[in-house]
XYZ file of C-alpha atoms in Angstrom:
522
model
C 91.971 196.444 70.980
C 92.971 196.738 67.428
C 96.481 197.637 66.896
C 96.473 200.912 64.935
C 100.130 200.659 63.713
C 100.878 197.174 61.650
C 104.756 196.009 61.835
C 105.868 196.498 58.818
C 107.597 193.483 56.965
C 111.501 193.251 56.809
C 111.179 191.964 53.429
C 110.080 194.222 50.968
C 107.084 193.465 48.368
C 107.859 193.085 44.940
C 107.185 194.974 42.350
C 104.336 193.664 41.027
C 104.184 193.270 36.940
C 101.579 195.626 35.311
C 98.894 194.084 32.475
C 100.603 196.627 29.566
C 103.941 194.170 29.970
C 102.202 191.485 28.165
C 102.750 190.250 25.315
C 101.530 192.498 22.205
C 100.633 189.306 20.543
C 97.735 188.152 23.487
C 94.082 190.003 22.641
C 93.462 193.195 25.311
C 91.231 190.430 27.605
C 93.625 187.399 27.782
C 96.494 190.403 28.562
C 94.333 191.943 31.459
C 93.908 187.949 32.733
C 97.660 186.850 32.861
C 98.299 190.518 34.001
C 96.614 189.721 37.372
C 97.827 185.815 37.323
C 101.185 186.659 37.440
C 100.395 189.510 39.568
C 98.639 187.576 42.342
C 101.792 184.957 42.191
C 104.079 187.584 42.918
C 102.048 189.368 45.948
C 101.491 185.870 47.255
C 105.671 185.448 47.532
C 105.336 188.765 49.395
C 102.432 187.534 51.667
C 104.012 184.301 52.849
C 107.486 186.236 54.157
C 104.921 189.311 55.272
C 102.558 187.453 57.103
C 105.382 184.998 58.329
C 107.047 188.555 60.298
C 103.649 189.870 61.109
C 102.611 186.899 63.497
C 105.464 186.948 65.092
C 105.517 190.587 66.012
C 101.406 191.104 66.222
C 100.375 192.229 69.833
C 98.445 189.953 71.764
C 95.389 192.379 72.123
C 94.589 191.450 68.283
C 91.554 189.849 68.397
C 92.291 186.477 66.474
C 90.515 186.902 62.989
C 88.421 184.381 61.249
C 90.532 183.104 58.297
C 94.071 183.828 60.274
C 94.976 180.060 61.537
C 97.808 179.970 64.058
C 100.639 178.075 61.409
C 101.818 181.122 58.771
C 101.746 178.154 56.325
C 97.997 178.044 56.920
C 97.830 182.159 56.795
C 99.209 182.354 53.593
C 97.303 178.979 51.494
C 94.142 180.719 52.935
C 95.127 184.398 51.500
C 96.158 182.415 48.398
C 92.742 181.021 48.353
C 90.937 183.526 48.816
C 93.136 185.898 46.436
C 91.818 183.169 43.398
C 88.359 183.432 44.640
C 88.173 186.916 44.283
C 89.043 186.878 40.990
C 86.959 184.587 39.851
C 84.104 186.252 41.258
C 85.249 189.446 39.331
C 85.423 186.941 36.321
C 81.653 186.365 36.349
C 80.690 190.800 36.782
C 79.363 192.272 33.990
C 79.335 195.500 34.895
C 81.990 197.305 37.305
C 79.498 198.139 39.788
C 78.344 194.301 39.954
C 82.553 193.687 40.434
C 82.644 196.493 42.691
C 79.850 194.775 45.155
C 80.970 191.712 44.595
C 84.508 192.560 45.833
C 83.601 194.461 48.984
C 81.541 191.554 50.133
C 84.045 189.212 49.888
C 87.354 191.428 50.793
C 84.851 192.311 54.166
C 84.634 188.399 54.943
C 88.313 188.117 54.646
C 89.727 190.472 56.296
C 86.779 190.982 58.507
C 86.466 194.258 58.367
C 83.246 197.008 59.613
C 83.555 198.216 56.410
C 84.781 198.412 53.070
C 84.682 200.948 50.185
C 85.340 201.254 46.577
C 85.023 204.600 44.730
C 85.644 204.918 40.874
C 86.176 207.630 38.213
C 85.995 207.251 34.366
C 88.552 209.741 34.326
C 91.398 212.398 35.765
C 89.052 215.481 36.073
C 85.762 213.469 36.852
C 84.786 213.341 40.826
C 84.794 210.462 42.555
C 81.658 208.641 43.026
C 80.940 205.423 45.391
C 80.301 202.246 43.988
C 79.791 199.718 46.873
C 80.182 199.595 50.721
C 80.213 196.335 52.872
C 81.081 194.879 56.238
C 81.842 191.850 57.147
C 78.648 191.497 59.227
C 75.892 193.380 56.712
C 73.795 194.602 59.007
C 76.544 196.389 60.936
C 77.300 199.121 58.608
C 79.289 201.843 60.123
C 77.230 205.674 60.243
C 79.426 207.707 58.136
C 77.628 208.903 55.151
C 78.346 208.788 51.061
C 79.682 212.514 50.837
C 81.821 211.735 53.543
C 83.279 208.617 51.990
C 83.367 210.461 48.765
C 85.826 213.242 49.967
C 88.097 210.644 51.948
C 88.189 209.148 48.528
C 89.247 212.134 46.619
C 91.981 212.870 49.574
C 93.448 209.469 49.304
C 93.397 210.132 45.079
C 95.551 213.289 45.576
C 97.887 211.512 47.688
C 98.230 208.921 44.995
C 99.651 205.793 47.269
C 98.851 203.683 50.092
C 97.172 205.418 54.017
C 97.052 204.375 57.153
C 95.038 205.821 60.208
C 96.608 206.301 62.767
C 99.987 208.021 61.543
C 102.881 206.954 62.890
C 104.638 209.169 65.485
C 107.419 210.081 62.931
C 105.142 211.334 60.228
C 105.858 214.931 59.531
C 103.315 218.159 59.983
C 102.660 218.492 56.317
C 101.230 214.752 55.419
C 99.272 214.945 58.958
C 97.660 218.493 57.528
C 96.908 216.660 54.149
C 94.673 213.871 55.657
C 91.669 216.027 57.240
C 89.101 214.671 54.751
C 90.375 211.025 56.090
C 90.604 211.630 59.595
C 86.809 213.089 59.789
C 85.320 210.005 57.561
C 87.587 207.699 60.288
C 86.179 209.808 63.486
C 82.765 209.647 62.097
C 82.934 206.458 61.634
C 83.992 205.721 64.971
C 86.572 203.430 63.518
C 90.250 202.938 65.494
C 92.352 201.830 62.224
C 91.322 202.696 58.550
C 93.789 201.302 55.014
C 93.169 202.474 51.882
C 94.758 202.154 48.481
C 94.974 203.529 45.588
C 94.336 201.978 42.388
C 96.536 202.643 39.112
C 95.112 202.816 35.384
C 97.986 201.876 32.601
C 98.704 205.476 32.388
C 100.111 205.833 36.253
C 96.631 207.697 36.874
C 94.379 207.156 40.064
C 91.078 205.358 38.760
C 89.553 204.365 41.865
C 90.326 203.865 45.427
C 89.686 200.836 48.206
C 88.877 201.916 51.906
C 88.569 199.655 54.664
C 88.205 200.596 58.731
C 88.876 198.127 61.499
C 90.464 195.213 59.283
C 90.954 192.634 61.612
C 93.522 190.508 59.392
C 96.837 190.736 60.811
C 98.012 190.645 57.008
C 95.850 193.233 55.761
C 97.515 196.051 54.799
C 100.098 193.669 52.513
C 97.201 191.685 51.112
C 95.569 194.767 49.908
C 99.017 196.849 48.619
C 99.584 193.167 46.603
C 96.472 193.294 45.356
C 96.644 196.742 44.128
C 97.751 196.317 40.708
C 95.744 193.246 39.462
C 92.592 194.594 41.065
C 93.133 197.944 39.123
C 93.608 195.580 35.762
C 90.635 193.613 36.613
C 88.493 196.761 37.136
C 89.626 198.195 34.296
C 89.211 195.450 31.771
C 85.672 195.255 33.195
C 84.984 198.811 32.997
C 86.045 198.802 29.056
C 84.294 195.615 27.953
C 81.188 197.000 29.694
C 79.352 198.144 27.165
C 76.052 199.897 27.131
C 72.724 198.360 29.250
C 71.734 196.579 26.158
C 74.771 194.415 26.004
C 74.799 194.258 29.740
C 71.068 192.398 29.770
C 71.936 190.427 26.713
C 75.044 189.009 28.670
C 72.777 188.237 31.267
C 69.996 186.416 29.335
C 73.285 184.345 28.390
C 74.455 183.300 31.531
C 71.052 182.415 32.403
C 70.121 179.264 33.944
C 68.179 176.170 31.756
C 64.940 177.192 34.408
C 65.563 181.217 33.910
C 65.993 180.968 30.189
C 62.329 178.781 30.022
C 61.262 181.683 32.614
C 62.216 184.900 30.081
C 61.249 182.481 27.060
C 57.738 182.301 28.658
C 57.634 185.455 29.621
C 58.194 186.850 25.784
C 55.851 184.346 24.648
C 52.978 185.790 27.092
C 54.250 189.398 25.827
C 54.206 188.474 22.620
C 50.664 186.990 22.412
C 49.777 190.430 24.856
C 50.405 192.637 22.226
C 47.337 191.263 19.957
C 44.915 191.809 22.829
C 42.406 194.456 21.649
C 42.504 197.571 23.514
C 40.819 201.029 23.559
C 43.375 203.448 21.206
C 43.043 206.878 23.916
C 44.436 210.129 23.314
C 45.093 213.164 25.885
C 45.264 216.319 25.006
C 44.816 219.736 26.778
C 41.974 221.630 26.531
C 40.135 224.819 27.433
C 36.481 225.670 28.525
C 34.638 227.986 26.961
C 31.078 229.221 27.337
C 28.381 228.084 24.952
C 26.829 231.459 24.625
C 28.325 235.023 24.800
C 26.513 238.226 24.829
C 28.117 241.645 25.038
C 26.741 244.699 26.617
C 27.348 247.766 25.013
C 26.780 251.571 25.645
C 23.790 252.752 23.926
C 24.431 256.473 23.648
C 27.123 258.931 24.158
C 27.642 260.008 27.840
C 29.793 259.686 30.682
C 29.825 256.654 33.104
C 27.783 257.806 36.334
C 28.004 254.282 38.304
C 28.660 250.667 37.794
C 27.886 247.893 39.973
C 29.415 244.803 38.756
C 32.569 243.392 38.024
C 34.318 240.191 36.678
C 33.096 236.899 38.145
C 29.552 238.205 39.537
C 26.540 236.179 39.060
C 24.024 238.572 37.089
C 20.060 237.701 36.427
C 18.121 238.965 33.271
C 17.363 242.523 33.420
C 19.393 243.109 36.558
C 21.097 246.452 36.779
C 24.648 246.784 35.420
C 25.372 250.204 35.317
C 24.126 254.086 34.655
C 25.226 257.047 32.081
C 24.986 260.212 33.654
C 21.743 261.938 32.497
C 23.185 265.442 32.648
C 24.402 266.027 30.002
C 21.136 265.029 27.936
C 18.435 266.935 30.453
C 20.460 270.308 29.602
C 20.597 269.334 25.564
C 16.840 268.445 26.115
C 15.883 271.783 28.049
C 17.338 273.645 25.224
C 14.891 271.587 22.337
C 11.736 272.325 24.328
C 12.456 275.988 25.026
C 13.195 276.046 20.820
C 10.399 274.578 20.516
C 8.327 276.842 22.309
C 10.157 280.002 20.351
C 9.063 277.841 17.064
C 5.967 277.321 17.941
C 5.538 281.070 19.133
C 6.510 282.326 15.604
C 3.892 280.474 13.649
C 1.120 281.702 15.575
C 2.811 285.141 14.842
C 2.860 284.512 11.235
C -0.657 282.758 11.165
C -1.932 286.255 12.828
C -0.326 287.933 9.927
C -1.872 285.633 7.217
C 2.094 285.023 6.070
C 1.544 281.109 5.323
C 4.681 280.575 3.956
C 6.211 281.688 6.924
C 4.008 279.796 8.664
C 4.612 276.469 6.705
C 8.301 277.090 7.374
C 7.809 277.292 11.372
C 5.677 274.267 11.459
C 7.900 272.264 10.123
C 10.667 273.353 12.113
C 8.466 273.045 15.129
C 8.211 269.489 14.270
C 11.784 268.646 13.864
C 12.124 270.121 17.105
C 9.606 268.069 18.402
C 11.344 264.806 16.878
C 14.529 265.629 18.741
C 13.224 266.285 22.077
C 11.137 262.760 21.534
C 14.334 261.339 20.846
C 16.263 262.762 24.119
C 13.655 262.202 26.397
C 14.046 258.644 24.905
C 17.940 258.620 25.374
C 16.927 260.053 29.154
C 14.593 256.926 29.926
C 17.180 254.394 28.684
C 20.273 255.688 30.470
C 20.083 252.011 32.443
C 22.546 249.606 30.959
C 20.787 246.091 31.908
C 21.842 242.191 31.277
C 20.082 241.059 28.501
C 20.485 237.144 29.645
C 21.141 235.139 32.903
C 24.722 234.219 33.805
C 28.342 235.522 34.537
C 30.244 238.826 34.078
C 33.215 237.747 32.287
C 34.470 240.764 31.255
C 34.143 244.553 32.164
C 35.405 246.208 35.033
C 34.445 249.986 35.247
C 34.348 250.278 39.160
C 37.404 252.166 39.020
C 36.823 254.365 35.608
C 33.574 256.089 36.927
C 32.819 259.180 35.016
C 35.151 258.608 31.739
C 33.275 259.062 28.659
C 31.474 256.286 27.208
C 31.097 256.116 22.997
C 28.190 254.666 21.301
C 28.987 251.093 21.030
C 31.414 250.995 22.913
C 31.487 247.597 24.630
C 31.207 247.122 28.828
C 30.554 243.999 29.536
C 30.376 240.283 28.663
C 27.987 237.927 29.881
C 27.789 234.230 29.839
C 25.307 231.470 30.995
C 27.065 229.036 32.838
C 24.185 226.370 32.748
C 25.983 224.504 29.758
C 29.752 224.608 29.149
C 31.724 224.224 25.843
C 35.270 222.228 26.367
C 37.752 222.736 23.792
C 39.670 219.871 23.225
C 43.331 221.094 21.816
C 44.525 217.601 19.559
C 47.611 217.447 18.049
C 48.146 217.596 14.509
C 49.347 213.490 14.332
C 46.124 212.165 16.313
C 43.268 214.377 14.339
C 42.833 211.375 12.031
C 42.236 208.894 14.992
C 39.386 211.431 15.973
C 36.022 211.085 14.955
C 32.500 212.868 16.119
C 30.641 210.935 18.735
C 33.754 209.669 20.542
C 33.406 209.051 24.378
C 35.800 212.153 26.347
C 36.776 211.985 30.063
C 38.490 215.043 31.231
C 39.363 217.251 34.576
C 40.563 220.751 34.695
C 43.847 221.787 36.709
C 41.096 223.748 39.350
C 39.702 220.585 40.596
C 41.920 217.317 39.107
C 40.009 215.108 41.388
C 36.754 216.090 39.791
C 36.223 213.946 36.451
C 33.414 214.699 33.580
C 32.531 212.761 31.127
C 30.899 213.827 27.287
C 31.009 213.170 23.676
C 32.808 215.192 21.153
C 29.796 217.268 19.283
C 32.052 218.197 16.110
C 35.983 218.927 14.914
C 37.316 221.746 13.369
C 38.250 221.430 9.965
C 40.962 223.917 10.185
C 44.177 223.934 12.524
C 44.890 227.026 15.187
C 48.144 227.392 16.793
C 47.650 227.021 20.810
C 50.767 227.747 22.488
C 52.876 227.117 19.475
C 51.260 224.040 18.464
C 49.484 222.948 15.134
C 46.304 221.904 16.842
C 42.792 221.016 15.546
C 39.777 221.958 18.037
C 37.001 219.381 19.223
C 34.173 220.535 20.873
C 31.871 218.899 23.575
C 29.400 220.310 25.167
C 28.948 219.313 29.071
C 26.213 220.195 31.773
C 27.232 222.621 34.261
C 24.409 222.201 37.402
C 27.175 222.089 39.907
C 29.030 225.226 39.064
C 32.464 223.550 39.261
C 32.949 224.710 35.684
C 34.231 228.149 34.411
C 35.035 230.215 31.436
C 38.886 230.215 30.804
C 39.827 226.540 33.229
C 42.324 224.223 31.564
C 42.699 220.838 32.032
C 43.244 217.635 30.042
C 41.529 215.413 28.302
C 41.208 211.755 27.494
C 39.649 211.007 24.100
C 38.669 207.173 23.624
C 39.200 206.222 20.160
C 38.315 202.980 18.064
C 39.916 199.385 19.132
C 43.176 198.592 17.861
C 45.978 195.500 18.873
C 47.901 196.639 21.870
C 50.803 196.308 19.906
C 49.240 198.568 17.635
C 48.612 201.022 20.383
C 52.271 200.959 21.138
C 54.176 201.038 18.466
C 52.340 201.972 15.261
C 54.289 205.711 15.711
C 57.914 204.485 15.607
C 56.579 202.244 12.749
C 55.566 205.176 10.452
C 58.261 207.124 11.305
C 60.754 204.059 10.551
C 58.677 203.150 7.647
C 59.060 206.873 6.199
C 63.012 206.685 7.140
C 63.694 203.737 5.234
C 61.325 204.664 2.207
C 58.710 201.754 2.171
């Protein structure tokens, strides 16, 4: 059974020196580094009288930890030890988070502990994010999750010092109330003792904190409130000399080993000599199908709509039926021509029984004009049938619901187009038109059916640019059988144009070239 309440020392720890105490005259790295020399000196003093009163007063129910020999002698050279180990492991980190896993590794090994934590923030107002979580036996992680670790942090940041789990008897109502964040991450966790510390930027801010649950080290909480201060400098000093992920690899290739640097020298050479490889220049580009052929259907003669039997999307052969104008309108105009036509026709006998052949002149002629214009009608009546003039698709034209509204000559009602062939508009972007040329090899696949793929050549390019969808674009055409019906008026998709044969190198980078080349002036 872990005992959840340490003895605390009769000596009191130091106060440690901070890294801003330096000399001004050493550089900001070599006054971070004898910072945390001087600093581990100091909590090592502390250690040797801590650990000396701990084992004396530790219960026997401790389980006896790894690196805690029986002699305090022996406690504190191995604490020592492993103090200067940590920091040279946080000598060779690049990068805080490499520090950061680096340190919870080996802090988990010595105080064999289920689990340690570090959380960081780049500043007072940012949240708290993890960096790194160990145990002292990897595999043995304990269940709580990242937010929960995350709050726990940001508790133990408010309360700005050093918490332990369980409270002590004596602690008031008020710091009990303020560690609900901590006590959930501890339950969850299914811990039975949980440290944490706090650690301190130059400016007396909390930068980051250190969790651990179930530390096993009799000497734990002092090693870790010693180490407070030089691991904040050390973590700090990293976390300004960072740099950016370019400096981060270069420092990398640097430390390299002889066999890893012949590896990545290789490895550029074979990249190097990859990027004169011919390859196949491609372009994509959107594009939009279009029908080859389009025929509109308009109304022949004035006259309302009687019926229409089609719509949008039907299937339509030559000559079928589309729709009807109501004949009313021109049987009562044509009753009324044949019955003047009979009147004129009446009078000129009259006036050829009266020998008045002027008269009779006159009424021939207008019984011939009446004539014409009941020919006419009767012609209008016959063709009242509004028919497809080819085979294919409706694409336009729905008058299912506007039966009976008045049609004008000309007007148009319907579009039809054959679906046998299909034209696909190829929308390419103003910067690749020059790479295009007639006869190229396309693969494309509309957004209907993306696991369909067709294949054509581009038939000709626009000369002139349209704007599609905001974009300066020039339009290439290819033409593409359609026996399966997959393809339709208005589908988009994208294409895949397959240009001439350039370097790979060529392929990559000849954009940022121009553009550089334009920058500079060349």
């Amino acid at each position: 059974m872990i005992d959840p309440n340490p003895v605390q020392p009769s000596t009191p720890i130091p106060v440690l020196p901070t890294p801003l105490s330096a000399s001004p005259e050493l550089t900001p790295d070599l006054e971070a580094e004898g910072a945390v020399d001087c600093a581990i000196d100091a909590a090592m003093e502390a250690l040797a009288e801590a650990t000396s009163d701990t084992n004396e007063n530790v219960s026997d129910s401790v389980p006896i930890a790894p690196i805690a020999p029986s002699k305090p002698s022996d406690t504190e050279n191995a604490l020592l030890a492993a103090a200067i180990e940590l920091q040279s492991q946080l000598d060779q980190s690049d990068t805080i988070e490499d520090a950061s896993r680096a340190l919870v590794h080996r802090l988990a090994e010595i105080l064999d502990a289920d689990e340690v934590t570090v959380c960081w923030r780049d500043s007072p107002d940012a949240s708290m994010r993890c960096l790194a979580t160990a145990s002292a036996d990897r595999t043995s992680l304990t269940k709580s999750s990242e937010p929960m670790r995350v709050a726990a942090a940001e508790e133990l940041a408010i309360h700005g010092r050093t918490k332990h789990w369980p409270l002590e008897d004596s602690a008031d109502a008020s710091e009990r109330g303020g560690m609900m964040a901590i006590d959930q991450y501890v339950n969850e966790s299914s811990a039975q003792c949980f440290v944490g510390i706090c650690l301190i930027n130059d400016t007396d801010e909390v930068c980051g904190v250190l969790m651990t649950l179930n530390c096993r080290q009799p000497a734990a909480a002092y090693f870790l409130d010693a180490l407070s201060s030089p691991l904040s400098s050390k973590l700090l000093s990293i976390r300004r000399h960072q740099g950016g992920r370019l400096q981060s690899t270069l420092r990398s290739l640097i430390r390299m080993s002889p066999s890893g640097s012949r590896i990545v020298f290789c490895a550029a050479i074979a990249v190097t000599l990859l990027m004169f490889a011919p390859a196949t220049y491609t372009i994509d580009a959107k594009l939009e199908l279009q029908p080859v052929q389009r025929r509109f259907v308009a109304a022949a003669f004035d006259g309302p709509l009687q019926t229409c039997y089609v719509r949008p999307g039907d299937l339509v052969a030559e000559g079928e039926l589309l729709a009807e104008i109501d004949p009313r309108e021109l049987q009562y105009e044509l009753a009324g021509i044949e019955s003047q036509l009979e009147q004129a026709m009446q009078t000129r006998k009259g006036h050829v029984a009266q020998h008045d052949f002027g008269s009779v002149q006159i009424a021939q002629l207008e019984s011939e004009r009446l004539t014409a214009k009941a020919e006419l009608l009767a012609h209008r009546r016959d063709h009242l049938e509004i028919r497809s003039p080819i085979e294919g698709m409706i694409v336009s034209g729905d008058w299912r619901s506007r039966e009976g509204t008045p049609l004008s000559r000309g007007e148009t009602l319907f579009e039809v187009a054959p679906l046998a062939e299909m034209n696909v508009e190829i929308w390419i972007p103003e910067s690749e038109v020059t790479h295009v040329r007639e006869g190229m090899p396309v693969r494309f696949y509309t957004n209907a059916a993306p696991e369909k793929t067709f294949i054509g050549k581009i038939t000709t390019v626009h000369p002139k640019a349209e704007l599609q969808e905001h974009d300066n674009v020039f339009i290439a055409e290819v033409r593409v059988p359609n026996e399966s019906g997959w393809l339709q008026p208005g589908m988009r998709g994208r294409a895949t144009i397959y240009g001439e044969t350039h370097p790979i190198g060529w392929n990559l980078l000849h954009r940022p070239w121009f553009a550089l080349r334009n920058w500079v002036g060349i």
